[in-house]
Structure formats: structure tokens, C-alpha cells
Amino acid sequence: MRGLQYVRHRMHRLPGTPEQIARGVFAGAFTVFTPFFGLHFFVAAALARMMQGSILAALLATFIGNPLTYVPIAIISLQTGHWMLGTDMRSEVDDSIFSKFAAAAGDLWHNFKAMFTDERAHWSELHRFYDDVFFPWMVGAIVPGLVCGVICYYLSVPVIRAYQKRRLARMRKKMEKLRDQAGGAAAKR
């Protein structure tokens, strides 16, 4: 809960024009659909920089991806990728996808140990994981990522613009009040 409050607070204080901030939001929302777990911050920041958007907004927008949304995002990206590549994917998420992750992790662990022992490295499960999961996910992330990013961009521009105008009006009102107080204090002297 505290983390959510911090994100909300930071979103309210983002510097830049509404369009710059929204480009950052686009970059973060797009990145969530990619299979680059652990690198989403770096990918979002790089995209935001290339688009001349707010890097901080991009980082904050990656929180669209969370434990509740990653499974639907993965399914959408995988199905889209398999469709774009003309390959087949089972319609339900079952043990086969999770077993491919586990088998790829097992290959990585085995290959790591093989660097220090006489064992030979083998890449068959990693190759299968790349062909069946990673590459289709990477290709399939493009379309839903663009759709989500564009929606987030066009929803955030007017919201950010309205918020910035309201915040500026409140700050002007405070400044006028302080000026009036200062003027009244000077007149009493």
C-alpha cells in the first residue's frame, strides 16, 4: 500500500510537458508486454529516452505489470506471437509452458556447473524454450504492447494536462495569498 502511495505521489510531481510524460507512460506500458523480465526498467528507460519522453514516467508505468497482470499479458503476447509466426500454441496455459521455463532454468544451472566440472554443456532445453516461448512472446509483444501504449498515451495526456493546470492554479492562489499577507505586514510597519 505504501509503495502505491509513493508511485501516486511521484506521478503527481513529474516534470515535463503532458506529451513528454505520456511518451514515458507509453514506453513503460509497451515494455510490460515484452519477455525481458528483470530488464523492464532498462528497456522502458531506453525507449523513453529514444522517444524524448519522461524516463521516470516510463519507470513508473512499468508497474502496470504486476503479479495480477503478468499471466494475462503473457498469454496475449504468446498467442499473438504464435499467430504472427504461423505456429501453434495450446489454447490453455498448462504445465507445458511452466515445464519449458523449468527445463530452460535447469539447462542454465547445468551449464553453469559445467563451467567448473568435466560435464559438457547442453542447450537443447534452452533452444526449445527460445523457439516455443521466448521468440513468439517477443514477436507477439509488439502488437498488444503498441495497443496498450497508445491507449495509455491518449488517456494520460488530457489527465496530465488537467492536473498540471489545476496544480498551477493552486500554486498561483497560494502565491497571491502570501503576497497579500506580506503586503499587509509591510503596511503595518
XYZ file of C-alpha atoms in Angstrom:
189
model
C 0.000 0.000 0.000
C 2.810 2.388 0.868
C 4.504 1.673 -2.470
C 1.293 2.571 -4.309
C 1.081 5.858 -2.421
C 4.683 6.638 -3.379
C 4.017 5.910 -7.067
C 0.927 8.135 -6.958
C 2.895 10.924 -5.273
C 5.711 10.697 -7.840
C 3.241 10.726 -10.742
C 1.820 13.996 -9.434
C 5.254 15.610 -9.323
C 6.624 14.538 -12.726
C 8.402 17.353 -14.559
C 7.792 17.943 -18.249
C 5.002 18.624 -20.681
C 1.979 16.337 -20.740
C 3.195 14.905 -24.051
C 6.677 14.119 -22.668
C 5.224 12.416 -19.627
C 2.722 10.491 -21.784
C 5.540 9.291 -24.078
C 7.196 7.897 -20.970
C 3.947 6.211 -19.969
C 3.732 4.743 -23.484
C 7.274 3.346 -23.183
C 6.578 1.751 -19.805
C 3.236 0.272 -20.867
C 4.744 -1.146 -24.057
C 7.690 -2.668 -22.199
C 5.451 -4.617 -19.823
C 4.409 -6.871 -22.719
C 7.981 -7.933 -23.516
C 9.559 -11.098 -22.079
C 12.583 -9.215 -20.731
C 11.864 -9.805 -17.033
C 14.376 -8.108 -14.811
C 15.184 -5.668 -17.588
C 11.856 -3.851 -17.894
C 13.220 -0.728 -16.181
C 16.192 -0.582 -18.538
C 14.118 -1.243 -21.662
C 11.464 1.301 -20.629
C 14.105 3.935 -19.841
C 15.845 3.343 -23.177
C 12.559 3.591 -25.093
C 11.557 6.751 -23.233
C 14.925 8.305 -23.967
C 14.669 7.435 -27.684
C 11.173 8.942 -27.774
C 12.244 12.011 -25.774
C 9.763 11.089 -23.079
C 9.930 11.136 -19.310
C 12.159 8.335 -18.072
C 10.633 8.499 -14.600
C 7.133 8.162 -16.081
C 8.337 5.144 -18.066
C 9.713 3.505 -14.938
C 6.512 4.161 -13.021
C 4.364 2.872 -15.904
C 6.115 -0.496 -15.787
C 4.105 -1.132 -12.619
C 1.203 -1.925 -14.947
C 2.915 -5.287 -14.992
C 2.446 -6.940 -11.629
C 1.684 -10.446 -10.346
C -2.004 -9.993 -11.206
C -1.460 -8.846 -14.790
C 1.570 -10.842 -15.949
C -0.332 -14.059 -16.685
C -2.902 -12.393 -18.985
C -0.147 -10.289 -20.580
C 1.940 -13.416 -21.208
C -0.997 -15.317 -22.706
C -1.932 -12.433 -25.002
C 1.670 -11.913 -26.133
C 2.330 -15.634 -26.649
C -0.878 -16.252 -28.585
C -0.293 -13.172 -30.734
C 3.300 -14.220 -31.383
C 2.370 -17.752 -32.379
C -0.357 -16.369 -34.641
C 2.071 -13.880 -36.259
C 4.672 -16.612 -36.769
C 2.127 -19.133 -38.053
C 2.941 -21.649 -35.321
C 0.637 -23.487 -32.962
C 0.216 -22.862 -29.281
C -2.096 -24.706 -26.990
C -5.122 -22.586 -26.213
C -4.807 -23.115 -22.464
C -1.877 -22.308 -20.237
C -0.873 -25.631 -18.777
C 2.120 -27.404 -17.356
C 3.902 -27.407 -20.714
C 4.774 -23.684 -20.557
C 5.834 -23.915 -16.932
C 7.817 -27.079 -17.662
C 9.603 -25.249 -20.513
C 10.601 -22.495 -18.093
C 11.790 -25.095 -15.589
C 13.693 -27.067 -18.227
C 15.400 -23.909 -19.522
C 16.372 -22.957 -15.969
C 17.691 -26.494 -15.481
C 19.840 -26.150 -18.615
C 21.204 -22.834 -17.376
C 22.074 -24.323 -14.000
C 23.648 -27.394 -15.580
C 25.696 -25.258 -17.981
C 26.855 -23.054 -15.121
C 28.054 -26.106 -13.189
C 29.653 -27.480 -16.371
C 31.999 -24.488 -16.452
C 33.630 -25.799 -13.274
C 33.434 -29.566 -13.887
C 34.111 -32.123 -16.606
C 30.481 -32.151 -17.741
C 29.537 -30.892 -21.179
C 27.132 -28.001 -21.581
C 23.891 -28.774 -23.364
C 21.496 -26.288 -24.845
C 18.556 -28.366 -26.080
C 16.010 -27.172 -23.487
C 17.101 -23.564 -23.865
C 16.746 -23.873 -27.626
C 13.267 -25.368 -27.210
C 12.335 -22.603 -24.755
C 13.553 -19.956 -27.210
C 11.586 -21.459 -30.114
C 8.375 -22.225 -28.217
C 8.146 -19.412 -25.662
C 10.687 -16.563 -25.804
C 10.746 -15.725 -29.524
C 6.946 -15.954 -30.013
C 6.477 -13.857 -26.863
C 8.970 -11.244 -28.077
C 7.317 -11.009 -31.513
C 3.818 -11.163 -30.063
C 4.524 -8.380 -27.577
C 4.709 -5.807 -30.354
C 1.013 -5.579 -31.256
C -0.608 -5.678 -27.786
C 2.242 -3.542 -26.404
C 1.615 -0.882 -29.045
C -2.146 -1.008 -28.453
C -1.730 -0.693 -24.682
C 0.912 2.030 -25.059
C -1.213 4.102 -27.456
C -4.262 3.790 -25.205
C -2.208 4.828 -22.167
C -0.701 7.739 -24.096
C -4.027 9.156 -25.263
C -5.664 8.646 -21.872
C -2.805 10.210 -19.932
C -2.256 13.409 -21.979
C -5.570 15.101 -21.054
C -5.406 13.841 -17.469
C -1.861 15.160 -17.001
C -2.727 18.464 -18.693
C -5.777 18.962 -16.445
C -3.805 18.044 -13.330
C -0.957 20.419 -14.212
C -3.409 23.280 -14.850
C -5.185 22.638 -11.541
C -1.861 22.437 -9.667
C -0.637 25.671 -11.293
C -3.869 27.447 -10.309
C -3.481 26.265 -6.689
C 0.133 27.466 -6.615
C -0.866 30.888 -8.014
C -3.585 31.184 -5.403
C -1.077 30.372 -2.636
C 1.397 32.921 -4.003
C -1.305 35.630 -4.101
C -2.262 34.813 -0.532
C 1.387 35.041 0.573
C 1.796 38.348 -1.314
C -1.313 39.742 0.367
C -0.028 38.645 3.775
C 3.387 40.160 3.082
C 1.775 43.394 1.849
C -0.399 43.603 4.967
C 2.605 43.035 7.242
C 4.593 45.742 5.407
C 1.709 48.231 5.693
C 1.550 47.756 9.497
C 5.208 48.821 9.858
